[in-house]
PDB file of C-alpha atoms and ligand atoms in Angstrom:
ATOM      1  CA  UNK I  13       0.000   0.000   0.000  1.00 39.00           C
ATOM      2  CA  UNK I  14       2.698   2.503   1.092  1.00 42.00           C
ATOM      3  CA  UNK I  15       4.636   1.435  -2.458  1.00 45.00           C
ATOM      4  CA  UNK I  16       1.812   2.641  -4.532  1.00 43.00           C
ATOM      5  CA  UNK I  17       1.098   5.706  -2.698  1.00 43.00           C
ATOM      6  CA  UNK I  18       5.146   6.651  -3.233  1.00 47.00           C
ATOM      7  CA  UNK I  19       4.574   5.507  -7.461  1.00 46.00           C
ATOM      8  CA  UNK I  20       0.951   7.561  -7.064  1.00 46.00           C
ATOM      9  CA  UNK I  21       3.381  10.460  -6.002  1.00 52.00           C
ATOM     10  CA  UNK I  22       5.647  10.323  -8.502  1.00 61.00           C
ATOM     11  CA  UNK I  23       3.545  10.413 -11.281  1.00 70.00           C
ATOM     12  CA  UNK I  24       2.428  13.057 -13.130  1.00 78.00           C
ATOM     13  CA  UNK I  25      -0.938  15.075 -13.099  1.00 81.00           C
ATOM     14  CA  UNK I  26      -1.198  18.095 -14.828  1.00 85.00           C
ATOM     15  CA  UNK I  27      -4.078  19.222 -12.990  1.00 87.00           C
ATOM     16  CA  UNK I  28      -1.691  19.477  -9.841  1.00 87.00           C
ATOM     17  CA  UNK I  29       0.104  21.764 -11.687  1.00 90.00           C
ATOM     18  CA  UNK I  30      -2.781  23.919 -12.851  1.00 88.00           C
ATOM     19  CA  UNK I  31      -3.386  23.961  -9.043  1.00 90.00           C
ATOM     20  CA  UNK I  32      -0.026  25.169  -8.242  1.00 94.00           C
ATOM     21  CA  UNK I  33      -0.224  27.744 -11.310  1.00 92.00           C
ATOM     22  CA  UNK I  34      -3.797  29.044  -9.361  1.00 91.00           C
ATOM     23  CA  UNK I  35      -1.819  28.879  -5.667  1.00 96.00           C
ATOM     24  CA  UNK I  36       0.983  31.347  -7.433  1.00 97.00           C
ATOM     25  CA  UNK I  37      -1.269  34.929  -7.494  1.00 96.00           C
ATOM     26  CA  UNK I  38      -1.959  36.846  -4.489  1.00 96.00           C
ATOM     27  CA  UNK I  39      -5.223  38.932  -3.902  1.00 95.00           C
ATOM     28  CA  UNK I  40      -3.091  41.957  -5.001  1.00 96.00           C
ATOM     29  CA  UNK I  41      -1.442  40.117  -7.602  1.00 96.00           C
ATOM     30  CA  UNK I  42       2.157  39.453  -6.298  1.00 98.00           C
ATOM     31  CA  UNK I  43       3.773  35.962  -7.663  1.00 98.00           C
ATOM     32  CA  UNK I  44       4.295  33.958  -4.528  1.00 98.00           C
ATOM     33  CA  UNK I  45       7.419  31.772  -5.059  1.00 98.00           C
ATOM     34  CA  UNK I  46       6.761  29.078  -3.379  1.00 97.00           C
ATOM     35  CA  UNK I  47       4.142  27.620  -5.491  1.00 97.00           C
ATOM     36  CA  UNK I  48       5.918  29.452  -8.768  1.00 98.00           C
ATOM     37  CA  UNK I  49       8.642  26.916  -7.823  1.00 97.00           C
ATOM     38  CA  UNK I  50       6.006  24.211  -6.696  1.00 96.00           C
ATOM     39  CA  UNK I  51       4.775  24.618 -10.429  1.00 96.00           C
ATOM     40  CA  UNK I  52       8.051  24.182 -11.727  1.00 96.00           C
ATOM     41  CA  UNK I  53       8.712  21.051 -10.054  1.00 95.00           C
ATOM     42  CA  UNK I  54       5.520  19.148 -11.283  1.00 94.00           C
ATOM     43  CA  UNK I  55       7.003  20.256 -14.660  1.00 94.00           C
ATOM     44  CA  UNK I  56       9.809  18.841 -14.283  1.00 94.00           C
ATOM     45  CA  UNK I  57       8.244  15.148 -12.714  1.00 92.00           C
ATOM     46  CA  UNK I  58       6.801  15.497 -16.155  1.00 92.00           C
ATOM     47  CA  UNK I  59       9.665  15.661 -18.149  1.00 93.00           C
ATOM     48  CA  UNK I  60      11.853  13.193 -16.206  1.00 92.00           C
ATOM     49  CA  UNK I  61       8.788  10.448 -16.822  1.00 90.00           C
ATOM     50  CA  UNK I  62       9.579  11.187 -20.554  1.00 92.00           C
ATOM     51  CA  UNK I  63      12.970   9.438 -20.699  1.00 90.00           C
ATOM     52  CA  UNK I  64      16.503  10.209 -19.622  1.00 92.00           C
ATOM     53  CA  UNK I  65      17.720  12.178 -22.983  1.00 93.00           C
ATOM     54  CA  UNK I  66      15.534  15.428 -21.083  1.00 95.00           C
ATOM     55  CA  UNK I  67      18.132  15.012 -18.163  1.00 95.00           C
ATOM     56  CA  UNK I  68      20.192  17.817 -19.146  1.00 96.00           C
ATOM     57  CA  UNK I  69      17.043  20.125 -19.242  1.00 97.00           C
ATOM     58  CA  UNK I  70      15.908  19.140 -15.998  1.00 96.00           C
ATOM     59  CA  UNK I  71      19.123  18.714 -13.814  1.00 97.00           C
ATOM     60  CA  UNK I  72      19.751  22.859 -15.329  1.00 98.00           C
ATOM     61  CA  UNK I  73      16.113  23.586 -14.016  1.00 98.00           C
ATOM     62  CA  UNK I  74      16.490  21.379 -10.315  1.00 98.00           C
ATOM     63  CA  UNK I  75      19.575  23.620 -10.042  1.00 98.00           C
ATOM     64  CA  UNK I  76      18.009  26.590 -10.585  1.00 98.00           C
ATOM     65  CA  UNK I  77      14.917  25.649  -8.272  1.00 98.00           C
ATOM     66  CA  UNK I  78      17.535  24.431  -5.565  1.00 98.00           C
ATOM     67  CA  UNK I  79      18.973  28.330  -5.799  1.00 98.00           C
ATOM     68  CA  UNK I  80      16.133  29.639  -5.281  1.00 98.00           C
ATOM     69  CA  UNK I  81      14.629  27.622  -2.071  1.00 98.00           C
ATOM     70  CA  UNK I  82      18.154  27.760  -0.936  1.00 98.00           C
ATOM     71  CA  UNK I  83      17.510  31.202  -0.144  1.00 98.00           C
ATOM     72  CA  UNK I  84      13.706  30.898   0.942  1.00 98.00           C
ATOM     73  CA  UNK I  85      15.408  29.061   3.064  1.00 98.00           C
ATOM     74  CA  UNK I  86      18.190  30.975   4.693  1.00 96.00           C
ATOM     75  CA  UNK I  87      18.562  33.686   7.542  1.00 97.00           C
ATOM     76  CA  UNK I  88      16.211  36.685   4.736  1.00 97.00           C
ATOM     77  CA  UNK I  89      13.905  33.756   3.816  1.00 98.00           C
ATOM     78  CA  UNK I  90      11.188  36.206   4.712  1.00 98.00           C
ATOM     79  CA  UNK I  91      12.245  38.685   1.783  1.00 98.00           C
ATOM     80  CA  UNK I  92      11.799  35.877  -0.784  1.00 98.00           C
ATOM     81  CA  UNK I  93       7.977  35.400   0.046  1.00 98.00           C
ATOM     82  CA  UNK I  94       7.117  36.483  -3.781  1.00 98.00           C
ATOM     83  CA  UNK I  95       9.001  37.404  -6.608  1.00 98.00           C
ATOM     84  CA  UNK I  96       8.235  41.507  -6.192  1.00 98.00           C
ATOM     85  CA  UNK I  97       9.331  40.911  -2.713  1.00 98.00           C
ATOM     86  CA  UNK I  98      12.423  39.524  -3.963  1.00 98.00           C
ATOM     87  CA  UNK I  99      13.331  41.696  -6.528  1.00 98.00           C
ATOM     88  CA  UNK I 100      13.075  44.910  -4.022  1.00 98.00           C
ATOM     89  CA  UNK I 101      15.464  43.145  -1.645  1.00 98.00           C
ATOM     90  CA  UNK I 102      17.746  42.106  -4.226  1.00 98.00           C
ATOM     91  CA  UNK I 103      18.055  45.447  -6.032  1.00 98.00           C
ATOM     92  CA  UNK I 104      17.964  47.578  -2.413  1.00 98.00           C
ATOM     93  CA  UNK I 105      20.463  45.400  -1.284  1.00 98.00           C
ATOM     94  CA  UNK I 106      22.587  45.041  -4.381  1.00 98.00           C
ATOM     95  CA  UNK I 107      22.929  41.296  -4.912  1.00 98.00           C
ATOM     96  CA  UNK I 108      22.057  41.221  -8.213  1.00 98.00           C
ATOM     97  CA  UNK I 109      24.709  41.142 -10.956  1.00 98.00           C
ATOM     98  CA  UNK I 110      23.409  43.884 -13.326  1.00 97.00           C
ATOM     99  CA  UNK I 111      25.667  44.115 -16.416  1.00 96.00           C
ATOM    100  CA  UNK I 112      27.961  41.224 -15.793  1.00 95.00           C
ATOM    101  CA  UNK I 113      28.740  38.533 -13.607  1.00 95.00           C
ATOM    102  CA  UNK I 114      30.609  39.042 -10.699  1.00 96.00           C
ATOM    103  CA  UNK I 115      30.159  38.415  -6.820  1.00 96.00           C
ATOM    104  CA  UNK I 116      26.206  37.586  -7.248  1.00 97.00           C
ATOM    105  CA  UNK I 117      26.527  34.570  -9.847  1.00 97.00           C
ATOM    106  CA  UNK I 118      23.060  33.140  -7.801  1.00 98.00           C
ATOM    107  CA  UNK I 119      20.697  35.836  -7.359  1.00 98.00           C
ATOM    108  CA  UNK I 120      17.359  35.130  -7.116  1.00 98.00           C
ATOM    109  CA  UNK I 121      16.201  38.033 -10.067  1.00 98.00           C
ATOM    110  CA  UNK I 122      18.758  36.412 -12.316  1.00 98.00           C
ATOM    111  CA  UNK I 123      17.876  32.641 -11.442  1.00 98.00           C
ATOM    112  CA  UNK I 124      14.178  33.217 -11.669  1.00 98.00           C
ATOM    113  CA  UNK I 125      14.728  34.924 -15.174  1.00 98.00           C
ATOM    114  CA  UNK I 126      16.036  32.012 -16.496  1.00 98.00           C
ATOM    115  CA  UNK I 127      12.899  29.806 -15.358  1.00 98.00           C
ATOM    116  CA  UNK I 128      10.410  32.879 -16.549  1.00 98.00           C
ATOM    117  CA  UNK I 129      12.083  32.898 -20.028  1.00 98.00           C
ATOM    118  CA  UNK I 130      10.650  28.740 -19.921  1.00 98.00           C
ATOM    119  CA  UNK I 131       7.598  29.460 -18.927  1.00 98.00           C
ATOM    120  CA  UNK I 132       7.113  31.667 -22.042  1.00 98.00           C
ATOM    121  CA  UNK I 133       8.242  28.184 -24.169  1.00 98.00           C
ATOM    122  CA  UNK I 134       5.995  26.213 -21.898  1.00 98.00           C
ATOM    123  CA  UNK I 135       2.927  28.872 -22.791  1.00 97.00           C
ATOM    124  CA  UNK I 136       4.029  29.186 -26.468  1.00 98.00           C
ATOM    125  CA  UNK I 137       4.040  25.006 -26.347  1.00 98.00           C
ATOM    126  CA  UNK I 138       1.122  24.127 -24.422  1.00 97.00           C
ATOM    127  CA  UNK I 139      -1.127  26.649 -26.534  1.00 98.00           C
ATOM    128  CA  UNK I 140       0.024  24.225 -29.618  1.00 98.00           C
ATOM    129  CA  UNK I 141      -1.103  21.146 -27.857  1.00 97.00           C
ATOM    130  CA  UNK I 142      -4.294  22.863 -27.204  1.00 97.00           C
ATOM    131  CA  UNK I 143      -5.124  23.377 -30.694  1.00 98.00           C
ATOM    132  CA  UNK I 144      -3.007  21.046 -32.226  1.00 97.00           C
ATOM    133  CA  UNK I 145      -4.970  18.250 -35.140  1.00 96.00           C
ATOM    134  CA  UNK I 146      -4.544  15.038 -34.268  1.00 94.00           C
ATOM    135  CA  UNK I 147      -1.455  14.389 -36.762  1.00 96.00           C
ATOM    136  CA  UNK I 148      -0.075  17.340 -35.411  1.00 97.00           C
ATOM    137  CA  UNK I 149       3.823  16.060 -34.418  1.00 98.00           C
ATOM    138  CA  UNK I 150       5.264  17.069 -30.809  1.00 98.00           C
ATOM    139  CA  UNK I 151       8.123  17.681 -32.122  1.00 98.00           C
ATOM    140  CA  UNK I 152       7.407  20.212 -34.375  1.00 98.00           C
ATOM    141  CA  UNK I 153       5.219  22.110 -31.699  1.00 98.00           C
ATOM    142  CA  UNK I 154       7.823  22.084 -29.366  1.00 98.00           C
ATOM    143  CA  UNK I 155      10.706  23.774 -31.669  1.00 98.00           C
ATOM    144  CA  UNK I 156       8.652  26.012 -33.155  1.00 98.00           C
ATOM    145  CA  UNK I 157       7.458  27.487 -29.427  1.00 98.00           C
ATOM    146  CA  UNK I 158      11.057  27.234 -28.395  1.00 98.00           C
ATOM    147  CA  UNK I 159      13.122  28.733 -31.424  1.00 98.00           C
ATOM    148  CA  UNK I 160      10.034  31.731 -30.570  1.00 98.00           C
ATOM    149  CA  UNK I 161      11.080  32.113 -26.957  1.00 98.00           C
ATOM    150  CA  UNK I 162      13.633  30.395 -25.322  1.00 98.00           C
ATOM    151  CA  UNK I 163      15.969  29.782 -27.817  1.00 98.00           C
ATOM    152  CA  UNK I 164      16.884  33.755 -28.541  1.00 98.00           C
ATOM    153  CA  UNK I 165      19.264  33.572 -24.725  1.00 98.00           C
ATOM    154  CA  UNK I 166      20.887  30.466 -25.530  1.00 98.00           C
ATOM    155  CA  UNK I 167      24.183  29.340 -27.325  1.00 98.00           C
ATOM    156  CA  UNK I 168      24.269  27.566 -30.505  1.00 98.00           C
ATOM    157  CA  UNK I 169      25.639  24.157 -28.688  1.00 98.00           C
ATOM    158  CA  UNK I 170      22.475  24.233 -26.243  1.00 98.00           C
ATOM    159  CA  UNK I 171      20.353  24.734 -29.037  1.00 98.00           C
ATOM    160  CA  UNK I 172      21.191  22.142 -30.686  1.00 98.00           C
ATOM    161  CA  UNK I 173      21.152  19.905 -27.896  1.00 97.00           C
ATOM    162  CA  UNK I 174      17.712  20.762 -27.287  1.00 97.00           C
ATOM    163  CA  UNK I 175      16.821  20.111 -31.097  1.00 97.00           C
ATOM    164  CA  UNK I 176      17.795  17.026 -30.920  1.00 97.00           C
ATOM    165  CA  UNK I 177      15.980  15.652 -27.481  1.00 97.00           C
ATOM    166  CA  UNK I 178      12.448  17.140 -29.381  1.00 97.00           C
ATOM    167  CA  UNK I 179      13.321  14.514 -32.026  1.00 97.00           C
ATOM    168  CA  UNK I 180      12.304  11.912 -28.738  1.00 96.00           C
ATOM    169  CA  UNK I 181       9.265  13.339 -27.571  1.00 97.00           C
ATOM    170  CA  UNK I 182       6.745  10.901 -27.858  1.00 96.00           C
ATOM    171  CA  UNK I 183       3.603  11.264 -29.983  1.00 96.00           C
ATOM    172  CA  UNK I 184       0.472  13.534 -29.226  1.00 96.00           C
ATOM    173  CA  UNK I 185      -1.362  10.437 -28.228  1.00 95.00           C
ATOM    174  CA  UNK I 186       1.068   9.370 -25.678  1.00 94.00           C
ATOM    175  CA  UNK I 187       2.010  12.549 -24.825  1.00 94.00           C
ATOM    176  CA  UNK I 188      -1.518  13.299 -23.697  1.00 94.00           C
ATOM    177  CA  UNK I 189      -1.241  10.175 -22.117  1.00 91.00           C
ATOM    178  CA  UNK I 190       1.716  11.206 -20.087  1.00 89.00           C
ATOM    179  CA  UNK I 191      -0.365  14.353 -18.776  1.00 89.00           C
ATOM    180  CA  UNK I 192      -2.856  12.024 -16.973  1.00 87.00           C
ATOM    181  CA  UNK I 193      -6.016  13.783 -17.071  1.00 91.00           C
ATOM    182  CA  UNK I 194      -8.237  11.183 -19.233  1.00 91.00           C
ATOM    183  CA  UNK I 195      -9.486  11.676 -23.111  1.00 93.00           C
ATOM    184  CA  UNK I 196      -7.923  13.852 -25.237  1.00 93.00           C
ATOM    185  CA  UNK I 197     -10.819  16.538 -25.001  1.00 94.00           C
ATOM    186  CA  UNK I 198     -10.325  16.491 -21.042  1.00 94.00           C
ATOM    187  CA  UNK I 199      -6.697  17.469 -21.966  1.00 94.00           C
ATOM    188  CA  UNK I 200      -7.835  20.189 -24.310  1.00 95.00           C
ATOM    189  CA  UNK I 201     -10.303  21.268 -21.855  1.00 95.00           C
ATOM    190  CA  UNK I 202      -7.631  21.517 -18.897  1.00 94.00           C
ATOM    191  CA  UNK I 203      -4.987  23.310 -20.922  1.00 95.00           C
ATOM    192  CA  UNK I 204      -7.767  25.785 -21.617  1.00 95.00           C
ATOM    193  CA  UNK I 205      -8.002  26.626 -18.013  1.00 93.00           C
ATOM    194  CA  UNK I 206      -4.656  26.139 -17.032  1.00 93.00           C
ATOM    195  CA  UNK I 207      -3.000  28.713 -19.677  1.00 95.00           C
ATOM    196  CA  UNK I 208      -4.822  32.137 -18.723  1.00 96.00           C
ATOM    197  CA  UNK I 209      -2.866  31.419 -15.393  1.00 94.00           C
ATOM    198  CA  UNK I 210       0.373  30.439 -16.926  1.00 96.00           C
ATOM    199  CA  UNK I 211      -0.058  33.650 -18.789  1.00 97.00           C
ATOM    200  CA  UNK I 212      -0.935  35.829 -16.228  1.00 97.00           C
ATOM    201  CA  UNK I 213       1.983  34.546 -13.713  1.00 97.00           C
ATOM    202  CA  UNK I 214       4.281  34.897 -17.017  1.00 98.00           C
ATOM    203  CA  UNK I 215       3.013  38.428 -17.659  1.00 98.00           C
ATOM    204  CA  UNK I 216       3.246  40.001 -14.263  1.00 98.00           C
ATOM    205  CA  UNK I 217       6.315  38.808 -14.036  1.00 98.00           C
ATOM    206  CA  UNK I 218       7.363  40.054 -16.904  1.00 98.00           C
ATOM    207  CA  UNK I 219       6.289  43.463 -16.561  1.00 98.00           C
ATOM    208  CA  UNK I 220       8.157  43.223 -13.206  1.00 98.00           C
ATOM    209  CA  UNK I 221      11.294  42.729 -14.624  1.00 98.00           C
ATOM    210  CA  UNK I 222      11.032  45.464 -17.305  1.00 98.00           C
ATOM    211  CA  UNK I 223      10.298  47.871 -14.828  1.00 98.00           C
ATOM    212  CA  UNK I 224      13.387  47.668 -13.190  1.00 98.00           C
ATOM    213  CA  UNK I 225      15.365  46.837 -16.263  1.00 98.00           C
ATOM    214  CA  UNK I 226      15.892  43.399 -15.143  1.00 98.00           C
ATOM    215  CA  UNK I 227      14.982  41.061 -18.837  1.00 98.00           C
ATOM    216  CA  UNK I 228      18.815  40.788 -19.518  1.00 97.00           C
ATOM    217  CA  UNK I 229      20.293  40.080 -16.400  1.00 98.00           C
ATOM    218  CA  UNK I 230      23.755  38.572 -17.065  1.00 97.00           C
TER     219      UNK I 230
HETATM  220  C1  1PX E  16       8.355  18.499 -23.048  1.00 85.14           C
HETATM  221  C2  1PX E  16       9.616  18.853 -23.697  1.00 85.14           C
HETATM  222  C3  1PX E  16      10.527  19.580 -22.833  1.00 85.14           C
HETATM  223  C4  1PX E  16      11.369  20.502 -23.601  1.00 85.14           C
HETATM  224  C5  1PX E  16      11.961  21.566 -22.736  1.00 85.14           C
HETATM  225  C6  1PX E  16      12.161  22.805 -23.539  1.00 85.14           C
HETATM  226  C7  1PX E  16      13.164  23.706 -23.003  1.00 85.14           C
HETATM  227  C8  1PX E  16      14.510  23.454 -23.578  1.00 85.14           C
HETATM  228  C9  1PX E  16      15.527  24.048 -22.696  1.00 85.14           C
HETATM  229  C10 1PX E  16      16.926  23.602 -22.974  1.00 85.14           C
HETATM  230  C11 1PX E  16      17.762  23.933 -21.774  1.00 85.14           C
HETATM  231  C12 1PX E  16      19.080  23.217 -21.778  1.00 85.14           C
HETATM  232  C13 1PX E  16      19.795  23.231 -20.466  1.00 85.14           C
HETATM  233  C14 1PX E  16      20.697  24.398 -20.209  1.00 85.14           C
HETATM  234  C15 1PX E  16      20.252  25.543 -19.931  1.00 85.14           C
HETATM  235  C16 1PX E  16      21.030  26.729 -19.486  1.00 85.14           C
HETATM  236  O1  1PX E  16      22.133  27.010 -20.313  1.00 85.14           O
HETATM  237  C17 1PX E  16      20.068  27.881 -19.486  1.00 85.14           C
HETATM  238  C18 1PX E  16      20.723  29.163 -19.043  1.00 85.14           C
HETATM  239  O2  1PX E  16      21.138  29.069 -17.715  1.00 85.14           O
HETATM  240  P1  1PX E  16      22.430  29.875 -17.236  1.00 85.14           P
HETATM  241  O3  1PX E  16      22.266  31.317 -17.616  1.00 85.14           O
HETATM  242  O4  1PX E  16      22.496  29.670 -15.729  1.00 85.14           O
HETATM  243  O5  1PX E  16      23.613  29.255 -17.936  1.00 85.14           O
HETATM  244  N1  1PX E  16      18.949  27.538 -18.636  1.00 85.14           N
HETATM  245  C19 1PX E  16      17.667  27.802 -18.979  1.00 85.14           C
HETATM  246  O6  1PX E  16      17.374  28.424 -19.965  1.00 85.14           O
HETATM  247  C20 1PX E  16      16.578  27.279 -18.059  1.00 85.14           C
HETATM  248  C21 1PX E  16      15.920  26.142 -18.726  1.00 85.14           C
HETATM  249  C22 1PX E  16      14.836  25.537 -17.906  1.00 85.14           C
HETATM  250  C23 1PX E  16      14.089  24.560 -18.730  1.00 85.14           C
HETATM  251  C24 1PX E  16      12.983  23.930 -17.994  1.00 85.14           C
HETATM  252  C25 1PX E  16      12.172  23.075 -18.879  1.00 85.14           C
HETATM  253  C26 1PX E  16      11.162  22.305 -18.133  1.00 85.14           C
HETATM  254  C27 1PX E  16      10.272  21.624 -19.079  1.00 85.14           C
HETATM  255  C28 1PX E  16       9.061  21.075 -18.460  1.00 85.14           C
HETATM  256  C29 1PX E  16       8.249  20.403 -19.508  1.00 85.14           C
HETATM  257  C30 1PX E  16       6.885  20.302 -19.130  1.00 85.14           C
HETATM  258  C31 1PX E  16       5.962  20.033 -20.234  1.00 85.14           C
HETATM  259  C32 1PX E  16       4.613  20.033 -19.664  1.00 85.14           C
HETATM  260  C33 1PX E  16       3.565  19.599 -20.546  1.00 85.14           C
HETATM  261  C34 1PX E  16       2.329  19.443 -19.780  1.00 85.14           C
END
């Protein structure tokens, strides 16, 4: 009984991550990072049930997730409730590398920028999926919402990398499969309610970071 409890918990439901997207918002809007990073790792349980070739993707976004409840964690934990609350301590403070890397390699604003740029990908990609035909390849959804977003901060060699691990996504079918949340129409219906929140968390965000000139943080 215990075992399949600890499998149950592994596996993936994307409707605990629509949860975690809704947890994210505060009344007044703020982004509270502890379910922004709870989101991220139900993401990621996702892609490590799709095969070890993602591992290089994922063990880059554990890292980043471990930076960031490393300092929820630590003696300011209580400046890192959400992400405004962050930046303002980071920036007053001035941890945050701002034109190039130096003494603050692991700031929150820059770590959290990298995971924000994704979640513009995983928005670009999961509004394919929702209208996607049913000979519509994962593949093909997946670079074209990348080379959009993502792509644009990385290095050729990552690139390319990431082209090739699309090549072994499985099929829509499976894929839907994967997401556990029953017939392909239930899957349509629940990335219909779960991207206005991605959005909104991804926009908020956003316009957080261009207020304070933060969108190219070395
Ligand atoms: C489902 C297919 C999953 C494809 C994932 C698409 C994203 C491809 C990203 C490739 C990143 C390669 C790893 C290296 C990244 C870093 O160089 C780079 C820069 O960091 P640095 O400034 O510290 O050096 N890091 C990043 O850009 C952060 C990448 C974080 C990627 C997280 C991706 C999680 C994907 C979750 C998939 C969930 C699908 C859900 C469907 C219901």
């Amino acid at each position: 009984m215990a075992d399949s409890v600890a499998v149950e918990d592994q596996k993936f439901c994307l409707k605990e991550v629509l949860n975690t997207f809704k947890l994210c918002l505060s009344e007044n809007k703020e982004v509270y990072l502890e379910h922004y990073v709870a989101g991220w790792r139900g993401l990621i349980k996702f892609l490590n049930s799709l095969g070890s070739v993602f591992g290089f993707i994922s063990k880059d976004a554990v890292n980043k997730i471990q930076i960031l409840v490393n300092h929820m964690n630590d003696e300011n934990g209580s400046q890192y409730v959400t992400v405004q609350s962050m930046v303002k301590y980071e920036l007053e403070n001035e941890l945050v590398d701002l034109t190039k890397r130096g003494s603050h390699p692991e700031s929150g604003c820059r770590t959290l920028l990298r995971l924000h740029r994704a979640l513009r990908w995983l928005e670009l990609f999961l509004e394919r999926l929702r209208t996607s035909k049913e000979d519509s390849k994962t593949s093909v959804m997946c670079a074209e919402a990348y080379n959009e977003s993502l792509s644009q901060h990385h290095p050729w060699v990552v690139r390319k990398a990431a082209g090739m691990a699309f090549c072994m996504l499985p099929g829509r079918l499976s894929f839907f499969e994967v997401m556990n949340v029953g017939q392909p129409e239930q899957v349509v219906a629940m990335l219909g309610e779960a991207l206005p929140l991605i959005s909104e968390v991804y926009q908020i965000t956003e316009d957080l970071y261009a207020q304070h000139n933060l969108l190219e943080l070395p």
